[in-house]
Amino acid sequence: MRSDPIGPTFTVTKDEPATLRFDVSACKANYQWSIEITYSAEGDHDKRTYVSGPYRTMTFADKTKMYTYGGNNTYAEAGTVDGPSNGGWSCSR
């Protein structure tokens, strides 16, 4: 597996493939996103596009209410979740 950093344009081969890893987090909003890869085969001047997604990255605010499903379209409050402002977790990098 390659360990060198890759830029927006790079070459892969059967013997030297690339693995792309995306670490995604959200601190203040919910996001929907996709990955779009444009590529061409060696000797082929036509470009092809591969799209993966959509994916969703969700966050929550401090004291977000949690609910459990009780059947028959009923929900019961199950407590609250501490967000980043209350020490529950941190989004700082």
mmCIF file with all atom_site columns, C-alpha atoms in Angstrom:
data_model
loop_
_atom_site.group_PDB
_atom_site.id
_atom_site.type_symbol
_atom_site.label_atom_id
_atom_site.label_alt_id
_atom_site.label_comp_id
_atom_site.label_asym_id
_atom_site.label_entity_id
_atom_site.label_seq_id
_atom_site.pdbx_PDB_ins_code
_atom_site.Cartn_x
_atom_site.Cartn_y
_atom_site.Cartn_z
_atom_site.occupancy
_atom_site.B_iso_or_equiv
_atom_site.pdbx_formal_charge
_atom_site.auth_seq_id
_atom_site.auth_comp_id
_atom_site.auth_asym_id
_atom_site.auth_atom_id
_atom_site.pdbx_PDB_model_num
ATOM 1  C CA . MET A 1 1  ? 0.000   0.000  0.000   1.00 0.00 ? 1  MET A CA 1
ATOM 2  C CA . ARG A 1 2  ? 1.213   3.484  -0.813  1.00 0.00 ? 2  ARG A CA 1
ATOM 3  C CA . SER A 1 3  ? 2.080   5.726  2.096   1.00 0.00 ? 3  SER A CA 1
ATOM 4  C CA . ASP A 1 4  ? 3.177   8.832  0.199   1.00 0.00 ? 4  ASP A CA 1
ATOM 5  C CA . PRO A 1 5  ? 0.781   11.801 0.214   1.00 0.00 ? 5  PRO A CA 1
ATOM 6  C CA . ILE A 1 6  ? -1.208  12.249 -2.986  1.00 0.00 ? 6  ILE A CA 1
ATOM 7  C CA . GLY A 1 7  ? -2.450  15.476 -4.518  1.00 0.00 ? 7  GLY A CA 1
ATOM 8  C CA . PRO A 1 8  ? -5.516  16.222 -6.614  1.00 0.00 ? 8  PRO A CA 1
ATOM 9  C CA . THR A 1 9  ? -3.936  14.364 -9.571  1.00 0.00 ? 9  THR A CA 1
ATOM 10 C CA . PHE A 1 10 ? -2.062  11.068 -9.236  1.00 0.00 ? 10 PHE A CA 1
ATOM 11 C CA . THR A 1 11 ? -1.418  7.822  -11.084 1.00 0.00 ? 11 THR A CA 1
ATOM 12 C CA . VAL A 1 12 ? -2.363  4.320  -9.979  1.00 0.00 ? 12 VAL A CA 1
ATOM 13 C CA . THR A 1 13 ? -1.527  0.970  -11.530 1.00 0.00 ? 13 THR A CA 1
ATOM 14 C CA . LYS A 1 14 ? -2.496  -2.629 -10.954 1.00 0.00 ? 14 LYS A CA 1
ATOM 15 C CA . ASP A 1 15 ? 0.756   -3.090 -9.037  1.00 0.00 ? 15 ASP A CA 1
ATOM 16 C CA . GLU A 1 16 ? 0.616   0.283  -7.286  1.00 0.00 ? 16 GLU A CA 1
ATOM 17 C CA . PRO A 1 17 ? -3.003  1.043  -6.313  1.00 0.00 ? 17 PRO A CA 1
ATOM 18 C CA . ALA A 1 18 ? -4.142  3.881  -4.065  1.00 0.00 ? 18 ALA A CA 1
ATOM 19 C CA . THR A 1 19 ? -6.404  3.671  -1.026  1.00 0.00 ? 19 THR A CA 1
ATOM 20 C CA . LEU A 1 20 ? -8.297  6.858  -0.244  1.00 0.00 ? 20 LEU A CA 1
ATOM 21 C CA . ARG A 1 21 ? -9.394  7.415  3.338   1.00 0.00 ? 21 ARG A CA 1
ATOM 22 C CA . PHE A 1 22 ? -11.719 10.233 4.358   1.00 0.00 ? 22 PHE A CA 1
ATOM 23 C CA . ASP A 1 23 ? -11.993 11.214 8.015   1.00 0.00 ? 23 ASP A CA 1
ATOM 24 C CA . VAL A 1 24 ? -15.056 13.428 8.353   1.00 0.00 ? 24 VAL A CA 1
ATOM 25 C CA . SER A 1 25 ? -16.450 15.160 11.414  1.00 0.00 ? 25 SER A CA 1
ATOM 26 C CA . ALA A 1 26 ? -19.077 17.814 12.017  1.00 0.00 ? 26 ALA A CA 1
ATOM 27 C CA . CYS A 1 27 ? -19.145 20.232 14.918  1.00 0.00 ? 27 CYS A CA 1
ATOM 28 C CA . LYS A 1 28 ? -21.826 22.810 14.209  1.00 0.00 ? 28 LYS A CA 1
ATOM 29 C CA . ALA A 1 29 ? -24.069 21.480 11.428  1.00 0.00 ? 29 ALA A CA 1
ATOM 30 C CA . ASN A 1 30 ? -25.232 18.396 9.548   1.00 0.00 ? 30 ASN A CA 1
ATOM 31 C CA . TYR A 1 31 ? -23.699 17.786 6.130   1.00 0.00 ? 31 TYR A CA 1
ATOM 32 C CA . GLN A 1 32 ? -24.540 15.669 3.113   1.00 0.00 ? 32 GLN A CA 1
ATOM 33 C CA . TRP A 1 33 ? -21.645 15.070 0.753   1.00 0.00 ? 33 TRP A CA 1
ATOM 34 C CA . SER A 1 34 ? -20.395 12.820 -2.040  1.00 0.00 ? 34 SER A CA 1
ATOM 35 C CA . ILE A 1 35 ? -17.057 11.761 -3.480  1.00 0.00 ? 35 ILE A CA 1
ATOM 36 C CA . GLU A 1 36 ? -16.496 12.353 -7.189  1.00 0.00 ? 36 GLU A CA 1
ATOM 37 C CA . ILE A 1 37 ? -13.542 10.706 -8.915  1.00 0.00 ? 37 ILE A CA 1
ATOM 38 C CA . THR A 1 38 ? -12.701 11.546 -12.516 1.00 0.00 ? 38 THR A CA 1
ATOM 39 C CA . TYR A 1 39 ? -10.324 9.112  -14.203 1.00 0.00 ? 39 TYR A CA 1
ATOM 40 C CA . SER A 1 40 ? -9.075  7.800  -17.512 1.00 0.00 ? 40 SER A CA 1
ATOM 41 C CA . ALA A 1 41 ? -7.347  4.559  -18.472 1.00 0.00 ? 41 ALA A CA 1
ATOM 42 C CA . GLU A 1 42 ? -3.845  4.589  -19.930 1.00 0.00 ? 42 GLU A CA 1
ATOM 43 C CA . GLY A 1 43 ? -4.019  5.362  -23.649 1.00 0.00 ? 43 GLY A CA 1
ATOM 44 C CA . ASP A 1 44 ? -7.693  6.357  -23.405 1.00 0.00 ? 44 ASP A CA 1
ATOM 45 C CA . HIS A 1 45 ? -8.363  10.082 -23.793 1.00 0.00 ? 45 HIS A CA 1
ATOM 46 C CA . ASP A 1 46 ? -11.992 9.792  -22.634 1.00 0.00 ? 46 ASP A CA 1
ATOM 47 C CA . LYS A 1 47 ? -12.545 10.705 -19.002 1.00 0.00 ? 47 LYS A CA 1
ATOM 48 C CA . ARG A 1 48 ? -14.995 8.825  -16.835 1.00 0.00 ? 48 ARG A CA 1
ATOM 49 C CA . THR A 1 49 ? -16.546 9.908  -13.570 1.00 0.00 ? 49 THR A CA 1
ATOM 50 C CA . TYR A 1 50 ? -17.384 7.734  -10.562 1.00 0.00 ? 50 TYR A CA 1
ATOM 51 C CA . VAL A 1 51 ? -19.597 9.202  -7.825  1.00 0.00 ? 51 VAL A CA 1
ATOM 52 C CA . SER A 1 52 ? -19.993 7.603  -4.398  1.00 0.00 ? 52 SER A CA 1
ATOM 53 C CA . GLY A 1 53 ? -22.564 8.876  -1.948  1.00 0.00 ? 53 GLY A CA 1
ATOM 54 C CA . PRO A 1 54 ? -24.401 10.724 -0.702  1.00 0.00 ? 54 PRO A CA 1
ATOM 55 C CA . TYR A 1 55 ? -23.015 10.331 2.793   1.00 0.00 ? 55 TYR A CA 1
ATOM 56 C CA . ARG A 1 56 ? -24.219 12.167 5.870   1.00 0.00 ? 56 ARG A CA 1
ATOM 57 C CA . THR A 1 57 ? -22.128 13.588 8.686   1.00 0.00 ? 57 THR A CA 1
ATOM 58 C CA . MET A 1 58 ? -24.218 14.565 11.695  1.00 0.00 ? 58 MET A CA 1
ATOM 59 C CA . THR A 1 59 ? -23.582 16.558 14.844  1.00 0.00 ? 59 THR A CA 1
ATOM 60 C CA . PHE A 1 60 ? -25.629 17.539 17.851  1.00 0.00 ? 60 PHE A CA 1
ATOM 61 C CA . ALA A 1 61 ? -25.937 20.520 20.140  1.00 0.00 ? 61 ALA A CA 1
ATOM 62 C CA . ASP A 1 62 ? -25.485 20.596 23.897  1.00 0.00 ? 62 ASP A CA 1
ATOM 63 C CA . LYS A 1 63 ? -28.409 19.014 25.761  1.00 0.00 ? 63 LYS A CA 1
ATOM 64 C CA . THR A 1 64 ? -29.888 17.395 22.623  1.00 0.00 ? 64 THR A CA 1
ATOM 65 C CA . LYS A 1 65 ? -32.960 15.363 23.562  1.00 0.00 ? 65 LYS A CA 1
ATOM 66 C CA . MET A 1 66 ? -32.879 11.632 22.801  1.00 0.00 ? 66 MET A CA 1
ATOM 67 C CA . TYR A 1 67 ? -35.983 9.588  22.077  1.00 0.00 ? 67 TYR A CA 1
ATOM 68 C CA . THR A 1 68 ? -36.703 5.880  21.843  1.00 0.00 ? 68 THR A CA 1
ATOM 69 C CA . TYR A 1 69 ? -39.299 4.334  19.568  1.00 0.00 ? 69 TYR A CA 1
ATOM 70 C CA . GLY A 1 70 ? -42.144 2.813  21.543  1.00 0.00 ? 70 GLY A CA 1
ATOM 71 C CA . GLY A 1 71 ? -44.055 1.188  18.676  1.00 0.00 ? 71 GLY A CA 1
ATOM 72 C CA . ASN A 1 72 ? -47.290 2.346  17.076  1.00 0.00 ? 72 ASN A CA 1
ATOM 73 C CA . ASN A 1 73 ? -45.632 5.628  16.036  1.00 0.00 ? 73 ASN A CA 1
ATOM 74 C CA . THR A 1 74 ? -44.964 6.658  19.635  1.00 0.00 ? 74 THR A CA 1
ATOM 75 C CA . TYR A 1 75 ? -41.698 7.964  21.038  1.00 0.00 ? 75 TYR A CA 1
ATOM 76 C CA . ALA A 1 76 ? -40.547 8.346  24.617  1.00 0.00 ? 76 ALA A CA 1
ATOM 77 C CA . GLU A 1 77 ? -37.945 10.844 25.786  1.00 0.00 ? 77 GLU A CA 1
ATOM 78 C CA . ALA A 1 78 ? -34.821 8.967  26.865  1.00 0.00 ? 78 ALA A CA 1
ATOM 79 C CA . GLY A 1 79 ? -32.680 11.759 28.275  1.00 0.00 ? 79 GLY A CA 1
ATOM 80 C CA . THR A 1 80 ? -30.231 14.263 26.841  1.00 0.00 ? 80 THR A CA 1
ATOM 81 C CA . VAL A 1 81 ? -26.790 14.141 25.244  1.00 0.00 ? 81 VAL A CA 1
ATOM 82 C CA . ASP A 1 82 ? -24.018 16.519 26.250  1.00 0.00 ? 82 ASP A CA 1
ATOM 83 C CA . GLY A 1 83 ? -22.570 18.380 23.267  1.00 0.00 ? 83 GLY A CA 1
ATOM 84 C CA . PRO A 1 84 ? -19.137 19.951 22.850  1.00 0.00 ? 84 PRO A CA 1
ATOM 85 C CA . SER A 1 85 ? -19.892 23.003 24.996  1.00 0.00 ? 85 SER A CA 1
ATOM 86 C CA . ASN A 1 86 ? -20.599 20.808 28.035  1.00 0.00 ? 86 ASN A CA 1
ATOM 87 C CA . GLY A 1 87 ? -17.486 18.641 27.913  1.00 0.00 ? 87 GLY A CA 1
ATOM 88 C CA . GLY A 1 88 ? -19.157 15.726 26.159  1.00 0.00 ? 88 GLY A CA 1
ATOM 89 C CA . TRP A 1 89 ? -16.588 15.799 23.323  1.00 0.00 ? 89 TRP A CA 1
ATOM 90 C CA . SER A 1 90 ? -14.440 18.302 21.504  1.00 0.00 ? 90 SER A CA 1
ATOM 91 C CA . CYS A 1 91 ? -14.200 19.328 17.866  1.00 0.00 ? 91 CYS A CA 1
ATOM 92 C CA . SER A 1 92 ? -11.058 21.427 18.195  1.00 0.00 ? 92 SER A CA 1
ATOM 93 C CA . ARG A 1 93 ? -8.097  20.434 16.037  1.00 0.00 ? 93 ARG A CA 1
#
